[in-house]
Short mmCIF file of C-alpha atoms and ligand atoms in Angstrom, two decimals:
data_model
loop_
_atom_site.label_atom_id
_atom_site.label_comp_id
_atom_site.label_asym_id
_atom_site.label_seq_id
_atom_site.Cartn_x
_atom_site.Cartn_y
_atom_site.Cartn_z
CA MET A 1 -19.47 -9.91 -8.09
CA LYS A 2 -21.73 -7.53 -10.02
CA ASN A 3 -20.70 -3.98 -10.52
CA TYR A 4 -21.97 -2.91 -7.11
CA HIS A 5 -20.93 0.25 -5.34
CA ILE A 6 -17.73 0.12 -3.34
CA GLU A 7 -19.62 0.00 -0.02
CA THR A 8 -21.27 -3.26 -1.07
CA LYS A 9 -17.95 -4.68 -2.25
CA CYS A 10 -16.34 -3.80 1.11
CA VAL A 11 -18.97 -5.85 2.91
CA GLN A 12 -19.57 -8.73 0.52
CA GLY A 13 -16.81 -8.78 -2.11
CA GLY A 14 -14.66 -11.84 -2.70
CA TYR A 15 -16.96 -14.39 -1.12
CA THR A 16 -20.38 -15.69 -2.12
CA PRO A 17 -21.31 -18.73 -0.03
CA GLY A 18 -23.43 -21.48 -1.54
CA ASN A 19 -26.47 -23.09 -0.01
CA GLY A 20 -25.84 -24.04 3.63
CA GLU A 21 -22.26 -22.75 3.60
CA PRO A 22 -20.84 -20.43 6.29
CA ARG A 23 -21.96 -16.81 6.03
CA GLN A 24 -18.60 -15.55 7.35
CA ILE A 25 -15.45 -16.60 5.48
CA PRO A 26 -14.03 -19.88 6.81
CA ILE A 27 -10.51 -19.81 8.26
CA ILE A 28 -8.74 -22.65 6.48
CA GLN A 29 -6.07 -23.20 9.11
CA SER A 30 -4.25 -25.92 7.19
CA THR A 31 -0.71 -25.91 5.86
CA THR A 32 -1.44 -28.60 3.33
CA PHE A 33 -4.14 -30.09 1.11
CA LYS A 34 -5.00 -33.69 0.27
CA TYR A 35 -5.00 -35.31 -3.19
CA SER A 36 -6.09 -38.76 -4.39
CA THR A 37 -3.33 -39.36 -6.91
CA SER A 38 0.19 -38.11 -7.46
CA GLU A 39 -0.86 -37.24 -10.97
CA ASP A 40 -3.48 -34.77 -9.66
CA MET A 41 -0.83 -33.16 -7.53
CA GLY A 42 1.69 -33.16 -10.38
CA LYS A 43 -0.66 -31.06 -12.47
CA LEU A 44 -0.62 -28.40 -9.78
CA PHE A 45 3.18 -28.38 -9.75
CA ASN A 46 3.18 -28.05 -13.53
CA LEU A 47 0.73 -25.11 -13.25
CA GLU A 48 -1.62 -27.09 -15.51
CA ALA A 49 -4.42 -27.12 -12.95
CA SER A 50 -5.24 -24.58 -10.27
CA GLY A 51 -5.67 -25.67 -6.69
CA TYR A 52 -4.06 -25.59 -3.29
CA PHE A 53 -1.19 -27.72 -2.14
CA TYR A 54 0.80 -25.77 0.43
CA SER A 55 -0.17 -22.59 2.31
CA ARG A 56 3.23 -21.00 1.79
CA LEU A 57 2.14 -20.41 -1.81
CA GLN A 58 -1.62 -20.09 -1.58
CA ASN A 59 -4.37 -20.56 0.98
CA PRO A 60 -8.13 -20.34 0.33
CA THR A 61 -8.82 -17.84 3.16
CA CYS A 62 -6.04 -15.55 1.96
CA ASP A 63 -7.25 -15.84 -1.63
CA THR A 64 -10.82 -14.97 -0.63
CA VAL A 65 -9.66 -11.76 1.03
CA ALA A 66 -7.28 -10.97 -1.86
CA ALA A 67 -10.26 -11.34 -4.20
CA LYS A 68 -12.19 -8.75 -2.19
CA ILE A 69 -9.30 -6.25 -2.35
CA CYS A 70 -8.98 -7.00 -6.07
CA GLU A 71 -12.64 -6.02 -6.55
CA LEU A 72 -12.21 -2.89 -4.43
CA GLU A 73 -9.26 -1.71 -6.53
CA GLY A 74 -10.77 -2.81 -9.84
CA GLY A 75 -7.93 -5.21 -10.65
CA SER A 76 -7.66 -8.51 -12.52
CA ALA A 77 -5.71 -10.54 -9.91
CA ALA A 78 -4.37 -10.05 -6.39
CA MET A 79 -2.37 -11.75 -3.66
CA LEU A 80 -1.97 -11.27 0.08
CA LEU A 81 1.46 -11.06 1.67
CA ALA A 82 2.85 -11.13 5.20
CA SER A 83 3.37 -7.36 5.35
CA GLY A 84 3.34 -4.15 3.38
CA GLN A 85 7.11 -4.38 3.14
CA ALA A 86 6.81 -7.77 1.46
CA ALA A 87 4.22 -6.32 -0.93
CA SER A 88 6.51 -3.42 -1.91
CA PHE A 89 9.47 -5.76 -2.38
CA TYR A 90 7.61 -8.39 -4.41
CA SER A 91 5.85 -5.78 -6.55
CA VAL A 92 9.21 -4.47 -7.78
CA PHE A 93 11.37 -7.60 -7.63
CA ASN A 94 8.81 -9.51 -9.73
CA ILE A 95 9.84 -7.38 -12.72
CA ALA A 96 13.25 -5.90 -11.80
CA SER A 97 16.37 -7.75 -10.75
CA CYS A 98 20.14 -7.30 -10.63
CA GLY A 99 21.25 -4.75 -13.24
CA ASP A 100 17.83 -3.09 -13.49
CA HIS A 101 16.68 0.38 -12.53
CA VAL A 102 13.49 1.84 -11.05
CA VAL A 103 12.22 5.41 -10.78
CA SER A 104 10.54 6.21 -7.46
CA SER A 105 8.93 9.21 -5.88
CA SER A 106 11.19 10.47 -3.09
CA THR A 107 8.31 10.94 -0.66
CA ILE A 108 7.59 7.37 0.30
CA TYR A 109 7.30 5.43 3.55
CA GLY A 110 10.64 5.28 5.42
CA GLY A 111 10.68 1.49 5.37
CA THR A 112 10.13 1.46 1.62
CA TYR A 113 12.88 4.03 1.13
CA ASN A 114 15.31 1.84 3.06
CA LEU A 115 14.20 -1.26 1.15
CA PHE A 116 14.86 0.50 -2.16
CA ALA A 117 17.90 2.64 -1.37
CA VAL A 118 19.80 0.13 0.77
CA THR A 119 18.58 -3.46 0.60
CA MET A 120 17.54 -3.66 -3.05
CA LYS A 121 20.59 -1.66 -4.03
CA ARG A 122 22.65 -4.45 -2.45
CA MET A 123 20.76 -6.85 -4.69
CA GLY A 124 21.80 -4.82 -7.73
CA VAL A 125 18.56 -2.91 -8.38
CA GLU A 126 19.19 0.82 -8.61
CA PHE A 127 16.64 3.51 -7.79
CA THR A 128 16.43 7.12 -8.89
CA PHE A 129 14.31 9.19 -6.50
CA VAL A 130 12.39 12.12 -7.96
CA SER A 131 10.30 14.71 -6.20
CA PRO A 132 6.58 13.99 -6.56
CA ASP A 133 6.28 17.64 -7.61
CA CYS A 134 8.85 17.35 -10.42
CA THR A 135 8.05 18.61 -13.88
CA GLU A 136 7.31 16.21 -16.72
CA GLU A 137 10.78 16.97 -18.11
CA GLU A 138 12.50 16.19 -14.80
CA LEU A 139 10.53 12.97 -14.55
CA ALA A 140 11.42 11.92 -18.11
CA ALA A 141 15.11 12.61 -17.39
CA ALA A 142 15.11 10.01 -14.58
CA PHE A 143 14.51 7.09 -16.97
CA ARG A 144 17.31 4.86 -18.27
CA PRO A 145 17.32 2.11 -20.90
CA ASN A 146 17.22 -0.47 -18.05
CA THR A 147 14.33 1.17 -16.16
CA LYS A 148 11.69 -1.46 -15.36
CA ALA A 149 9.08 0.34 -13.23
CA VAL A 150 7.94 3.58 -11.62
CA PHE A 151 6.85 3.66 -7.96
CA GLY A 152 4.96 6.19 -5.83
CA GLU A 153 2.45 6.57 -2.99
CA THR A 154 -1.02 8.06 -3.54
CA ILE A 155 -0.68 9.92 -0.22
CA ALA A 156 2.86 9.64 1.10
CA ASN A 157 3.52 8.44 4.63
CA PRO A 158 4.44 10.62 6.51
CA ALA A 159 5.00 13.57 4.12
CA LEU A 160 1.30 13.60 3.04
CA THR A 161 2.22 14.70 -0.46
CA VAL A 162 -0.47 13.75 -3.00
CA LEU A 163 0.92 12.12 -6.11
CA ASP A 164 -0.17 13.32 -9.54
CA ILE A 165 -0.90 9.74 -10.58
CA GLU A 166 -1.72 10.63 -14.20
CA LYS A 167 1.59 12.47 -14.61
CA PHE A 168 3.52 9.48 -13.29
CA ALA A 169 1.42 6.98 -15.30
CA ASN A 170 1.94 8.91 -18.53
CA ALA A 171 5.70 9.07 -18.00
CA ALA A 172 5.87 5.36 -17.14
CA HIS A 173 3.85 4.34 -20.18
CA ALA A 174 5.78 6.66 -22.52
CA HIS A 175 8.89 4.73 -21.44
CA GLY A 176 7.23 1.31 -21.73
CA VAL A 177 7.15 0.45 -18.02
CA PRO A 178 4.33 -0.02 -15.49
CA LEU A 179 3.39 2.35 -12.67
CA ILE A 180 3.22 0.77 -9.20
CA ILE A 181 1.22 2.72 -6.63
CA ASP A 182 1.25 2.15 -2.87
CA ASN A 183 -2.35 3.08 -2.03
CA THR A 184 -2.14 2.38 1.71
CA PHE A 185 -3.15 5.80 3.05
CA ALA A 186 -5.93 6.57 0.59
CA THR A 187 -7.44 3.05 0.49
CA PRO A 188 -9.60 2.11 -2.50
CA TYR A 189 -12.53 3.82 -0.80
CA ASN A 190 -10.95 7.23 -1.36
CA CYS A 191 -8.88 6.56 -4.50
CA ARG A 192 -8.57 3.76 -7.03
CA PRO A 193 -5.22 4.40 -8.76
CA ILE A 194 -6.00 1.93 -11.57
CA GLU A 195 -8.73 4.32 -12.76
CA TRP A 196 -6.00 6.98 -13.15
CA GLY A 197 -3.55 4.78 -15.08
CA ALA A 198 -1.70 2.78 -12.42
CA ASP A 199 -0.86 -0.79 -13.44
CA ILE A 200 -0.11 -2.36 -10.07
CA VAL A 201 -1.39 -1.32 -6.65
CA THR A 202 0.18 -2.30 -3.33
CA HIS A 203 -1.03 -2.00 0.24
CA SER A 204 0.15 -2.29 3.75
CA THR A 205 -3.14 -3.82 4.89
CA THR A 206 -1.78 -3.29 8.42
CA LYS A 207 -3.15 0.26 8.23
CA TYR A 208 -6.72 1.33 7.38
CA MET A 209 -7.73 -1.94 5.73
CA ASP A 210 -7.27 -3.94 8.93
CA GLY A 211 -7.99 -0.73 10.76
CA HIS A 212 -7.83 -2.06 14.31
CA ALA A 213 -4.08 -2.60 14.78
CA SER A 214 -4.72 -6.35 14.85
CA ALA A 215 -2.78 -7.95 11.99
CA VAL A 216 0.29 -7.05 9.94
CA GLY A 217 -0.28 -7.74 6.25
CA GLY A 218 0.18 -6.66 2.66
CA CYS A 219 -1.50 -6.99 -0.70
CA ILE A 220 -0.62 -6.59 -4.38
CA VAL A 221 -3.29 -6.00 -7.03
CA ASP A 222 -2.55 -6.16 -10.75
CA ALA A 223 -4.75 -4.22 -13.14
CA GLY A 224 -3.96 -6.74 -15.87
CA LYS A 225 -3.62 -3.86 -18.34
CA PHE A 226 0.12 -3.56 -18.85
CA ASP A 227 1.14 -5.38 -22.03
CA TRP A 228 4.37 -7.12 -21.02
CA THR A 229 4.58 -8.85 -24.42
CA LYS A 230 4.97 -5.49 -26.15
CA TYR A 231 8.23 -5.07 -24.21
CA ALA A 232 9.12 -8.76 -24.04
CA GLU A 233 12.88 -8.15 -24.13
CA LYS A 234 12.54 -6.01 -20.97
CA TYR A 235 10.48 -8.56 -19.06
CA PRO A 236 12.00 -11.96 -19.84
CA GLY A 237 10.69 -13.31 -16.53
CA LEU A 238 7.13 -12.89 -17.75
CA CYS A 239 7.61 -13.49 -21.47
CA THR A 240 10.14 -16.34 -21.76
CA PRO A 241 10.01 -19.93 -20.42
CA ASP A 242 10.44 -20.55 -16.69
CA ASP A 243 12.56 -23.71 -16.35
CA SER A 244 11.39 -24.24 -12.77
CA TYR A 245 7.90 -24.95 -14.18
CA HIS A 246 8.85 -26.98 -17.25
CA GLY A 247 9.05 -24.00 -19.52
CA VAL A 248 5.79 -22.24 -18.74
CA VAL A 249 5.60 -18.72 -20.22
CA TYR A 250 3.46 -16.71 -17.78
CA THR A 251 2.01 -14.29 -20.32
CA GLU A 252 1.02 -17.18 -22.62
CA ARG A 253 -0.44 -19.50 -19.98
CA PHE A 254 -2.13 -16.91 -17.78
CA GLY A 255 -2.69 -13.96 -20.11
CA LEU A 256 -2.14 -10.33 -19.17
CA ALA A 257 -4.83 -10.65 -16.48
CA GLY A 258 -2.97 -13.33 -14.53
CA ALA A 259 0.71 -13.40 -15.55
CA TYR A 260 2.14 -10.93 -13.04
CA ILE A 261 0.37 -12.22 -9.90
CA THR A 262 0.88 -15.87 -10.88
CA LYS A 263 4.61 -15.31 -11.34
CA ALA A 264 4.88 -13.47 -8.01
CA THR A 265 3.03 -16.32 -6.29
CA VAL A 266 4.68 -19.36 -7.84
CA GLN A 267 8.22 -17.93 -7.93
CA LEU A 268 8.64 -15.30 -5.23
CA MET A 269 6.22 -16.70 -2.67
CA ARG A 270 7.61 -20.18 -3.30
CA ASP A 271 11.20 -19.05 -2.79
CA LEU A 272 10.83 -16.28 -0.21
CA GLY A 273 7.70 -17.38 1.63
CA SER A 274 6.26 -14.05 2.83
CA SER A 275 2.81 -15.54 3.16
CA GLN A 276 0.03 -14.11 5.30
CA SER A 277 -1.57 -16.42 7.85
CA PRO A 278 -5.23 -17.38 7.33
CA GLN A 279 -6.00 -15.99 10.81
CA SER A 280 -4.59 -12.60 9.83
CA ALA A 281 -6.54 -12.68 6.57
CA PHE A 282 -9.73 -13.30 8.55
CA LEU A 283 -9.02 -10.28 10.78
CA LEU A 284 -8.19 -8.21 7.70
CA ASN A 285 -11.54 -9.14 6.21
CA LEU A 286 -13.36 -8.01 9.35
CA GLY A 287 -11.67 -4.66 8.92
CA LEU A 288 -12.55 -4.45 5.23
CA GLU A 289 -16.23 -4.99 6.03
CA SER A 290 -16.35 -1.54 7.64
CA LEU A 291 -13.62 0.21 5.61
CA HIS A 292 -16.06 2.58 3.89
CA VAL A 293 -17.74 3.59 7.17
CA ARG A 294 -14.47 4.03 9.03
CA MET A 295 -12.72 6.00 6.29
CA GLN A 296 -15.49 8.61 6.33
CA ARG A 297 -14.98 9.16 10.08
CA HIS A 298 -11.16 9.09 9.87
CA CYS A 299 -11.32 11.81 7.19
CA GLU A 300 -13.90 13.85 9.09
CA ASN A 301 -11.77 13.76 12.25
CA GLY A 302 -8.60 14.51 10.26
CA GLN A 303 -10.23 17.56 8.69
CA LYS A 304 -11.56 18.94 12.01
CA VAL A 305 -8.26 18.38 13.80
CA ALA A 306 -6.27 19.94 10.94
CA GLU A 307 -8.50 23.03 10.98
CA PHE A 308 -8.14 23.34 14.77
CA LEU A 309 -4.34 23.02 14.60
CA GLU A 310 -4.06 25.53 11.77
CA ALA A 311 -5.81 28.15 13.90
CA HIS A 312 -3.76 27.42 17.05
CA PRO A 313 -1.09 30.00 18.04
CA GLN A 314 1.39 27.34 19.27
CA VAL A 315 1.36 25.55 15.91
CA SER A 316 3.83 26.75 13.26
CA TRP A 317 2.53 24.76 10.31
CA VAL A 318 -0.04 22.10 9.42
CA ASN A 319 0.09 19.72 6.49
CA TYR A 320 -3.16 18.04 5.53
CA PRO A 321 -4.33 17.63 1.92
CA GLY A 322 -7.88 18.58 2.95
CA LEU A 323 -6.84 22.10 4.00
CA ALA A 324 -7.25 24.85 1.43
CA SER A 325 -3.74 26.05 2.42
CA SER A 326 -2.17 22.73 1.39
CA PRO A 327 -0.04 22.82 -1.77
CA TYR A 328 -1.67 19.45 -2.53
CA HIS A 329 -5.24 20.67 -2.13
CA ALA A 330 -5.91 20.79 -5.89
CA LEU A 331 -4.46 17.30 -6.42
CA ALA A 332 -6.46 16.04 -3.43
CA GLN A 333 -9.67 17.45 -4.94
CA LYS A 334 -8.90 15.65 -8.18
CA TYR A 335 -7.75 12.27 -6.85
CA LEU A 336 -9.38 12.22 -3.39
CA PRO A 337 -12.70 14.05 -3.72
CA GLN A 338 -14.30 12.18 -0.79
CA GLY A 339 -11.43 12.86 1.62
CA SER A 340 -7.79 11.88 1.95
CA CYS A 341 -7.02 10.09 5.23
CA GLY A 342 -6.99 10.59 8.99
CA VAL A 343 -3.31 11.44 9.21
CA VAL A 344 -2.31 15.05 9.84
CA SER A 345 1.23 16.31 10.24
CA PHE A 346 2.22 19.54 11.92
CA GLY A 347 5.05 21.38 13.61
CA VAL A 348 4.89 23.17 16.95
CA LYS A 349 6.63 26.41 17.80
CA GLY A 350 9.82 25.56 19.69
CA GLY A 351 10.86 22.82 17.27
CA ARG A 352 11.97 19.36 18.21
CA ALA A 353 12.03 19.73 22.02
CA ALA A 354 8.58 21.32 22.12
CA ALA A 355 7.24 18.58 19.85
CA GLU A 356 8.46 15.85 22.17
CA LYS A 357 7.13 17.67 25.25
CA MET A 358 3.72 18.25 23.73
CA MET A 359 3.39 14.60 22.73
CA GLN A 360 3.99 13.45 26.33
CA HIS A 361 0.91 15.36 27.44
CA LEU A 362 -1.51 13.79 24.99
CA GLU A 363 -3.92 11.47 26.77
CA ILE A 364 -5.98 10.06 23.90
CA ALA A 365 -3.35 9.79 21.19
CA ALA A 366 -0.65 7.34 22.29
CA ILE A 367 2.94 7.48 21.03
CA GLU A 368 3.19 4.55 18.61
CA THR A 369 4.96 3.45 15.45
CA HIS A 370 1.65 3.12 13.77
CA VAL A 371 -1.01 5.00 11.91
CA ALA A 372 -4.43 4.38 10.56
CA ASP A 373 -6.25 2.41 13.19
CA ALA A 374 -9.32 3.05 15.28
CA ARG A 375 -7.29 4.52 18.17
CA SER A 376 -5.55 7.86 17.65
CA CYS A 377 -1.78 7.80 17.85
CA CYS A 378 1.17 10.07 17.17
CA LEU A 379 4.82 9.83 16.29
CA HIS A 380 7.93 12.00 15.91
CA PRO A 381 9.44 10.49 12.71
CA ALA A 382 12.82 12.25 12.88
CA SER A 383 13.64 10.46 16.16
CA SER A 384 12.01 7.11 15.29
CA THR A 385 10.96 5.71 11.91
CA HIS A 386 13.23 8.02 9.89
CA ARG A 387 16.20 8.20 12.25
CA GLN A 388 18.47 6.32 9.80
CA MET A 389 18.22 9.26 7.37
CA ASN A 390 20.54 12.25 7.31
CA ASP A 391 19.17 15.82 7.07
CA ALA A 392 19.27 15.93 3.27
CA GLU A 393 17.48 12.60 2.98
CA LEU A 394 14.92 13.73 5.57
CA ALA A 395 14.27 16.89 3.57
CA ALA A 396 13.88 14.91 0.33
CA ALA A 397 11.41 12.61 2.10
CA GLY A 398 9.46 15.66 3.25
CA VAL A 399 10.20 15.14 6.96
CA SER A 400 11.38 18.08 9.08
CA GLY A 401 12.85 17.77 12.59
CA ASP A 402 9.76 19.26 14.24
CA LEU A 403 7.24 17.14 12.31
CA ILE A 404 4.63 15.37 14.42
CA ARG A 405 2.52 12.80 12.64
CA LEU A 406 -0.91 12.47 14.21
CA SER A 407 -3.20 9.67 13.12
CA CYS A 408 -6.78 10.61 13.94
CA GLY A 409 -8.73 7.55 15.01
CA LEU A 410 -12.44 7.04 15.33
CA GLU A 411 -12.90 8.81 18.69
CA SER A 412 -14.97 11.98 19.10
CA ALA A 413 -13.37 14.88 17.22
CA GLU A 414 -14.28 17.16 20.14
CA ASP A 415 -12.33 14.97 22.57
CA LEU A 416 -9.34 14.79 20.23
CA ILE A 417 -9.29 18.55 19.88
CA ALA A 418 -9.62 19.15 23.64
CA ASP A 419 -6.75 16.73 24.25
CA LEU A 420 -4.55 18.52 21.71
CA ASP A 421 -5.51 21.91 23.13
CA ASN A 422 -4.46 20.78 26.60
CA ALA A 423 -1.16 19.30 25.42
CA LEU A 424 -0.30 22.41 23.39
CA SER A 425 -0.92 24.61 26.44
CA GLN A 426 1.75 22.61 28.37
CA ILE A 427 4.61 23.60 26.07
C1 LIG B 501 3.28 0.89 6.89
C2 LIG B 501 3.50 1.14 5.47
C3 LIG B 501 4.21 0.22 4.68
C4 LIG B 501 4.84 -1.02 5.26
O1 LIG B 501 3.85 -1.89 5.69
P1 LIG B 501 4.05 -2.99 6.85
O2 LIG B 501 2.73 -3.68 6.86
O3 LIG B 501 4.37 -2.26 8.11
O4 LIG B 501 5.18 -3.88 6.42
C5 LIG B 501 4.33 0.50 3.33
N1 LIG B 501 3.80 1.60 2.79
C6 LIG B 501 3.12 2.51 3.52
C7 LIG B 501 2.56 3.71 2.86
C8 LIG B 501 2.94 2.31 4.88
O5 LIG B 501 2.27 3.21 5.59
#
């Protein structure tokens, strides 16, 4: 697609039908694909020709939607996955395995923290967690000779810290490793991390991209800019022959633009099978068609609600990058000039008990383990998503016991504020 504005890419990216073809993307609900000769099919298995043979690896509907997200992020290649968790796992495991090390921001999604600190640790990949606010020296000190990647979230869920992407990109590149950014909360409408130096971008498409709480999904986009061959000894999986494909070398056959995503597809998706269903990809695409319109309203509602809460006597603190009082306001103005997201976190006077009581009285915002869809919802992370963490880990993740995470949907801001006002008066 031409270099259109992002709004046009949200609506029409990834798919240009030919004469007489469907205007909406077809759902190719087929596990398998037909070939005339075994030789034709053999070429696919040798990675000598591109095409579809089994939807565990690739499906045309999923690829169409991945191509749209690739355009939105400004990448060179992309893939859909079954969930954001799968995207986070594949993005790291594609370049780091047993005996390797990764530097990660400490303020990341609770599920990602558990994946890194517990599950991947069991697989032999070690993580060092650094504060997103660390100095350049502290960041540099976290690297080891076996470090293979740096990971962070543009806007952390639920801490709402804003990452200094350039600081993290510079440190990663100075140590010869790529920066992976989870851009779920910002979405490419509000921030495109590749423009700030990120090499790989991941998403839980379950959130704003789908936007209607309809389909769980994930996505990985590669910028195609990181030169694996310069550090070939660090990335043998990309730069030396893969015996399972008759000795193909991904960087040679697919170039920097395609090596990383091809490897993740033909190795990890083949072996682990976290594929997204074509039905889910279709729903995701419906969401993407209005992403730019919805994000404006989510941010507008988030800003109004945050300002209301900040002025309310029952509220002890409010964290929202769009507030001038936020320690992340300057970073938000730099990286998120159009707005951050619809998620606001705050604490109520009276701590944990008051927080739980207040939430019961909300009529519009439902209590849910979710954020970032059309309907407002709220959550008390310390008693739900983050309950596996001890107090020190909670503090490092930026989650206090009284923290309420409120995801402002697309309802009227006036109604949301009246609902909050009523619930706060019940404490
Ligand atoms: C929800 C979320 C994930 C995990 O995504 P799932 O689709 O639930 O697997 C990862 N990162 C962030 C920032 C999230 O908000």
